[in-house]
Amino acid sequence: MAAWKRKGLAAALLLTTAPAMAAELTLPPVSIGAGVRTSFTDSSYSGSSVKDSDDFTVDSVRLYLSGAATDTVKFTFNTEYNSSSDSVIVMDAIARFEYSPQFNIWAGRFLPPSDRANLYGPYYANHWGVYRENVLDGYANTAVGRDNGVAYWGDFGGLKVSAGLFDVPGTSSTASPNTNADANKVIAAGRLQYDFWDKESGYWLNSTYYGAKDLLAIGVAGQTAGGDTSFTVDFLLEKNLGGAGVFTIESEYAKYEGLTSVFAEKTTGAYGLVSYLFPQPVGIGKIQLLGKYAESVTDVSGSDPKLKTFEGDIGYIVKEFKVRGYLFYIDQSWDNSPAAVDATYAGVGLQVQI
């Protein structure tokens, strides 16, 4: 065969197979994002040999990836940078079967049914110093509030329902090293929430909507494994006052009875938070004032130490959860615990997401 004929045949084959090759390489729509929280903190300690410190910290870095294999079968994969160990871990790995607002099944690693604070996380919290007061996010977890398991969730108008079974954190054949429960058992978790005003769709929640919704919501959550339990009740009220700004109240009561991987085995606590977002822009953002007070008591024979936490924030909200900065002040003091260290933290925090 002449050389020019061989070249022509090869070109023809390439042209005819190109569409098939392109089809094989076509990927479904994929969403990619990232977030970072970084801060400078001046830490002061009283009644202790612990030295005061000034630190720049990368508090969190996250990468987000999600996509759909079909109209109903979807996937989420998120990572978290752990500053304490200077490592990156798998935060979420979710196979999502989403058939309707009323019927959804998730399997893998994700946030189990729990308190609102666990379901919004630091990136969607209203304040900067989240999870410092021994009240929020005390449920047993494998990583970043997440656990491995399967759950059902559904939205029924104002009613939100979720329930599932999850692994007890740890690998011990007796008691888990992360909680008092038997690691061979499973955690049964459930949550009920009712939105009296505007509705919150989907599984995840926010601590604020910066006036995009008028919220009056009450949620009840609980988990149990081998006789150990955890229980929380949370409340959120947010009202857009139009030209007068946005007013928010958030609170929670928590009782952890053996099923917790964060606090002491038996811990009870509550907090209240109030914030006000000014309506007038100042430069490229809006000013928010916020105050939070919390108390938690650990059940220790003969003492019952109490932790009291106050936080005051001045927020600069540029683009809701995408771009925002904070001046924060956090004061923590103990009662009935001579060995505990009182501390204050003051600094500047910045959050950016894409």
Coordinates of C-alpha atoms in Angstrom, one line a residue:
M1 CA 0.0 0.0 0.0
A2 CA 1.4 3.4 -0.9
A3 CA 2.6 5.6 1.9
W4 CA 0.0 8.3 1.2
K5 CA -2.8 5.7 1.4
R6 CA -1.6 4.4 4.7
K7 CA -1.5 8.0 6.1
G8 CA -4.9 8.7 4.8
L9 CA -6.4 5.5 6.3
A10 CA -4.8 6.4 9.7
A11 CA -6.2 9.9 9.6
A12 CA -9.7 8.5 8.8
L13 CA -9.5 6.0 11.7
L14 CA -8.5 8.8 14.0
L15 CA -11.4 11.0 13.0
T16 CA -13.9 8.3 13.3
T17 CA -12.7 7.2 16.8
A18 CA -12.3 10.7 18.2
P19 CA -16.0 11.1 19.2
A20 CA -15.9 7.8 21.0
M21 CA -12.7 8.7 22.8
A22 CA -14.2 12.1 23.8
A23 CA -17.3 10.4 25.1
E24 CA -15.3 8.1 27.3
L25 CA -13.5 11.1 28.8
T26 CA -16.6 13.0 29.6
L27 CA -17.1 13.6 33.3
P28 CA -20.3 14.3 35.1
P29 CA -20.7 17.9 36.5
V30 CA -18.3 18.2 39.5
S31 CA -18.3 21.0 42.0
I32 CA -14.9 21.9 43.6
G33 CA -14.4 24.4 46.4
A34 CA -12.0 25.3 49.3
G35 CA -12.0 27.2 52.6
V36 CA -9.5 28.5 55.1
R37 CA -9.8 29.9 58.6
T38 CA -6.7 31.6 60.0
S39 CA -6.1 33.8 63.1
F40 CA -3.8 35.6 65.4
T41 CA -4.4 35.0 69.1
D42 CA -3.0 36.5 72.2
S43 CA -3.5 33.9 75.0
S44 CA -3.2 34.8 78.7
Y45 CA -3.4 32.4 81.6
S46 CA -3.9 33.1 85.3
G47 CA -3.0 31.0 88.4
S48 CA -0.8 28.7 86.3
S49 CA 2.7 28.0 85.2
V50 CA 1.5 28.0 81.6
K51 CA 3.2 30.8 79.7
D52 CA 1.2 33.5 77.9
S53 CA 1.6 33.3 74.1
D54 CA 1.0 35.1 70.8
D55 CA 0.4 32.8 67.9
F56 CA -0.5 33.0 64.2
T57 CA -2.5 29.8 63.4
V58 CA -3.9 28.2 60.3
D59 CA -7.0 26.9 62.2
S60 CA -8.5 25.0 59.3
V61 CA -8.1 24.3 55.6
R62 CA -10.8 22.4 53.7
L63 CA -11.1 21.1 50.1
Y64 CA -14.6 20.3 48.8
L65 CA -15.6 18.0 45.9
S66 CA -19.0 16.8 45.0
G67 CA -20.8 15.5 41.9
A68 CA -23.6 13.4 40.5
A69 CA -23.4 10.0 38.9
T70 CA -27.1 10.0 38.1
D71 CA -30.0 12.3 38.9
T72 CA -30.4 10.5 42.2
V73 CA -27.0 9.0 43.0
K74 CA -24.4 11.6 44.1
F75 CA -21.1 11.8 45.9
T76 CA -19.3 14.1 48.3
F77 CA -15.6 14.1 49.3
N78 CA -14.2 16.7 51.7
T79 CA -10.9 17.0 53.5
E80 CA -9.8 18.9 56.6
Y81 CA -6.3 20.1 57.6
N82 CA -5.6 19.3 61.2
S83 CA -3.4 22.0 62.6
S84 CA -2.6 20.1 65.8
S85 CA -1.0 17.2 63.9
D86 CA -0.1 19.1 60.8
S87 CA -1.9 16.5 58.7
V88 CA -4.8 16.2 56.2
I89 CA -7.7 13.8 57.0
V90 CA -10.8 12.6 55.2
M91 CA -13.6 14.6 56.6
D92 CA -16.6 13.5 54.5
A93 CA -16.9 10.6 52.1
I94 CA -20.6 10.3 51.3
A95 CA -22.5 8.1 48.8
R96 CA -25.8 10.0 48.6
F97 CA -29.0 8.5 47.3
E98 CA -31.4 11.4 47.0
Y99 CA -34.8 10.5 45.6
S100 CA -36.9 13.4 46.9
P101 CA -37.0 16.0 49.6
Q102 CA -38.8 13.4 51.8
F103 CA -36.6 10.4 51.1
N104 CA -32.8 10.4 51.1
I105 CA -30.2 7.8 52.2
W106 CA -26.6 8.7 52.9
A107 CA -23.8 6.2 53.6
G108 CA -20.1 6.6 54.4
R109 CA -18.5 9.2 56.7
F110 CA -20.5 12.4 57.5
L111 CA -22.1 14.3 60.3
P112 CA -24.6 12.1 62.1
P113 CA -27.9 13.4 63.4
S114 CA -26.9 15.6 66.3
D115 CA -27.1 19.2 67.5
R116 CA -27.4 22.2 65.2
A117 CA -23.9 23.3 66.0
N118 CA -22.4 20.0 64.8
L119 CA -24.5 20.3 61.6
Y120 CA -23.2 23.8 60.8
G121 CA -19.5 23.5 61.8
P122 CA -17.1 26.4 62.2
Y123 CA -17.5 27.7 58.6
Y124 CA -21.2 28.3 59.0
A125 CA -21.2 29.3 62.7
N126 CA -22.3 32.8 63.7
H127 CA -19.3 33.4 66.0
W128 CA -15.6 32.8 65.8
G129 CA -14.7 30.7 68.9
V130 CA -16.9 27.8 68.2
Y131 CA -16.7 24.6 70.3
R132 CA -14.7 26.0 73.2
E133 CA -17.3 25.9 75.9
N134 CA -17.8 22.1 76.6
V135 CA -21.4 22.3 75.4
L136 CA -21.4 22.2 71.6
D137 CA -20.2 19.3 69.5
G138 CA -19.8 16.8 72.3
Y139 CA -21.2 13.8 70.5
A140 CA -18.9 10.8 69.9
N141 CA -17.1 11.1 66.6
T142 CA -14.4 9.7 64.4
A143 CA -13.2 12.9 62.9
V144 CA -14.3 16.6 62.9
G145 CA -17.7 15.7 64.3
R146 CA -18.2 13.0 61.7
D147 CA -18.7 9.3 62.0
N148 CA -19.0 6.2 59.7
G149 CA -22.5 4.9 59.1
V150 CA -25.7 5.2 57.2
A151 CA -28.7 7.5 57.7
Y152 CA -32.1 8.4 56.4
W153 CA -33.2 12.1 56.3
G154 CA -36.2 13.9 54.9
D155 CA -37.9 17.3 54.8
F156 CA -41.7 17.5 55.3
G157 CA -42.5 21.1 55.1
G158 CA -41.4 22.6 58.4
L159 CA -40.5 19.2 59.9
K160 CA -37.0 17.8 59.4
V161 CA -36.3 14.2 60.3
S162 CA -33.1 12.2 60.3
A163 CA -32.0 8.9 61.8
G164 CA -29.2 6.4 61.4
L165 CA -26.7 3.9 62.7
F166 CA -23.0 4.7 63.1
D167 CA -19.8 3.1 64.2
V168 CA -18.6 3.7 67.8
P169 CA -15.3 5.5 67.4
G170 CA -12.3 3.4 68.1
T171 CA -11.1 -0.1 67.4
S172 CA -11.0 -1.7 70.8
S173 CA -12.8 -5.0 71.4
T174 CA -14.2 -3.6 74.7
A175 CA -14.6 0.0 75.5
S176 CA -13.7 2.5 72.7
P177 CA -10.8 4.8 73.5
N178 CA -12.8 7.7 72.3
T179 CA -16.0 7.1 74.4
N180 CA -17.2 4.9 77.2
A181 CA -19.3 2.8 74.8
D182 CA -18.5 -0.7 73.6
A183 CA -16.6 -0.3 70.3
N184 CA -18.2 -3.6 69.0
K185 CA -21.7 -2.0 69.1
V186 CA -23.3 0.7 66.9
I187 CA -24.6 4.2 67.8
A188 CA -28.3 4.8 67.1
A189 CA -28.7 8.6 66.3
G190 CA -31.8 10.7 65.5
R191 CA -32.9 14.3 65.2
L192 CA -36.2 16.1 64.9
Q193 CA -36.5 19.8 64.0
Y194 CA -39.4 22.1 63.2
D195 CA -39.1 25.4 61.4
F196 CA -42.1 27.6 62.4
W197 CA -41.3 30.4 59.9
D198 CA -39.1 30.0 56.8
K199 CA -37.9 26.5 56.0
E200 CA -34.3 25.1 55.9
S201 CA -34.0 22.6 53.1
G202 CA -31.4 19.9 53.0
Y203 CA -29.3 18.0 55.6
W204 CA -26.8 20.7 56.6
L205 CA -27.7 23.7 58.8
N206 CA -26.5 27.2 59.5
S207 CA -26.1 29.2 62.7
T208 CA -27.3 32.4 60.8
Y209 CA -28.6 33.3 57.4
Y210 CA -27.6 37.0 57.7
G211 CA -31.2 38.0 57.0
A212 CA -31.9 35.8 54.0
K213 CA -34.4 33.8 56.1
D214 CA -36.7 34.6 59.1
L215 CA -36.1 31.6 61.4
L216 CA -37.8 30.2 64.4
A217 CA -36.6 26.6 64.8
I218 CA -36.4 24.1 67.6
G219 CA -34.4 20.8 67.3
V220 CA -34.1 17.8 69.5
A221 CA -31.3 15.2 69.0
G222 CA -30.1 12.1 70.7
Q223 CA -27.7 9.2 70.4
T224 CA -27.3 5.9 72.3
A225 CA -25.0 2.9 72.3
G226 CA -24.9 0.2 74.9
G227 CA -26.7 2.1 77.5
D228 CA -24.7 5.3 77.1
T229 CA -26.5 8.3 75.8
S230 CA -26.2 11.9 74.6
F231 CA -29.1 14.4 74.3
T232 CA -29.4 18.0 73.1
V233 CA -32.1 20.6 72.5
D234 CA -31.3 23.6 70.3
F235 CA -33.1 26.8 69.4
L236 CA -32.6 29.5 66.7
L237 CA -34.5 32.7 66.2
E238 CA -33.4 35.1 63.4
K239 CA -35.4 38.1 62.2
N240 CA -34.6 40.4 59.3
L241 CA -35.8 43.8 60.5
G242 CA -35.5 45.3 57.0
G243 CA -33.8 48.7 57.3
A244 CA -33.2 48.1 61.0
G245 CA -30.8 45.2 60.6
V246 CA -30.8 41.5 61.5
F247 CA -31.3 40.1 65.0
T248 CA -30.4 36.6 66.0
I249 CA -30.7 34.4 69.2
E250 CA -29.3 31.0 69.4
S251 CA -29.2 28.6 72.4
E252 CA -28.7 24.9 73.4
Y253 CA -29.0 22.6 76.3
A254 CA -26.7 19.5 76.2
K255 CA -26.4 16.4 78.4
Y256 CA -23.7 13.8 77.7
E257 CA -24.0 10.6 79.7
G258 CA -21.1 8.4 78.8
L259 CA -21.5 8.8 75.0
T260 CA -19.0 11.6 74.2
S261 CA -15.5 11.6 72.7
V262 CA -14.8 15.2 73.5
F263 CA -15.7 16.1 77.1
A264 CA -15.7 14.2 80.4
E265 CA -17.9 11.1 80.6
K266 CA -20.8 13.0 82.2
T267 CA -21.1 16.6 81.2
T268 CA -24.2 19.0 81.3
G269 CA -24.2 22.5 79.9
A270 CA -26.1 25.3 78.1
Y271 CA -25.3 28.5 76.2
G272 CA -27.0 31.6 74.9
L273 CA -25.9 33.7 72.0
V274 CA -27.2 37.1 70.7
S275 CA -26.1 39.0 67.6
Y276 CA -27.0 42.0 65.7
L277 CA -26.0 42.8 62.1
F278 CA -26.1 46.5 61.1
P279 CA -28.0 47.2 57.9
Q280 CA -25.6 50.0 56.6
P281 CA -22.5 48.8 54.7
V282 CA -19.2 50.1 56.0
G283 CA -16.8 49.9 53.1
I284 CA -17.3 46.5 51.4
G285 CA -19.0 44.8 54.4
K286 CA -21.3 45.1 57.3
I287 CA -20.6 45.3 61.0
Q288 CA -22.0 42.6 63.4
L289 CA -21.9 42.6 67.2
L290 CA -22.2 39.3 69.0
G291 CA -22.1 38.0 72.6
K292 CA -22.2 34.5 73.9
Y293 CA -22.3 33.0 77.4
A294 CA -22.0 29.3 78.3
E295 CA -21.8 27.1 81.4
S296 CA -20.9 23.4 81.6
V297 CA -20.6 21.2 84.7
T298 CA -18.7 17.9 84.8
D299 CA -20.0 15.2 87.1
V300 CA -17.0 14.5 89.3
S301 CA -17.5 13.1 92.7
G302 CA -17.1 15.7 95.4
S303 CA -16.3 18.7 93.2
D304 CA -18.4 19.0 90.0
P305 CA -16.2 21.6 88.3
K306 CA -18.0 24.3 86.3
L307 CA -16.6 26.0 83.2
K308 CA -17.9 29.5 82.4
T309 CA -17.2 30.9 79.0
F310 CA -17.9 34.4 77.6
E311 CA -17.2 35.4 74.0
G312 CA -17.6 38.9 72.5
D313 CA -17.1 39.4 68.7
I314 CA -17.1 42.3 66.3
G315 CA -17.6 40.7 62.9
Y316 CA -17.0 42.3 59.5
I317 CA -19.3 40.4 57.0
V318 CA -18.1 41.0 53.5
K319 CA -19.8 38.1 51.6
E320 CA -21.7 36.0 54.3
F321 CA -19.7 32.8 54.8
K322 CA -17.4 33.4 51.8
V323 CA -15.5 36.3 53.2
R324 CA -15.7 37.5 56.8
G325 CA -13.4 38.7 59.6
Y326 CA -13.6 39.0 63.4
L327 CA -12.2 40.7 66.3
F328 CA -12.8 38.2 69.2
Y329 CA -12.4 38.1 72.9
I330 CA -13.0 34.8 74.9
D331 CA -12.8 34.5 78.6
Q332 CA -12.9 31.1 80.4
S333 CA -12.9 30.5 84.1
W334 CA -13.5 27.5 86.4
D335 CA -15.4 27.0 89.7
N336 CA -14.7 24.1 92.0
S337 CA -11.6 23.1 90.2
P338 CA -8.3 24.3 91.8
A339 CA -6.1 22.6 89.2
A340 CA -7.9 24.1 86.2
V341 CA -6.4 27.1 84.4
D342 CA -8.4 30.3 83.7
A343 CA -7.6 31.8 80.4
T344 CA -8.4 34.7 78.0
Y345 CA -8.0 34.8 74.3
A346 CA -8.1 37.9 72.2
G347 CA -7.3 38.2 68.5
V348 CA -8.3 38.5 64.9
G349 CA -9.8 35.8 62.7
L350 CA -10.3 35.6 58.9
Q351 CA -12.4 33.2 56.9
V352 CA -12.4 32.8 53.1
Q353 CA -14.2 30.2 51.0
I354 CA -14.5 29.7 47.2

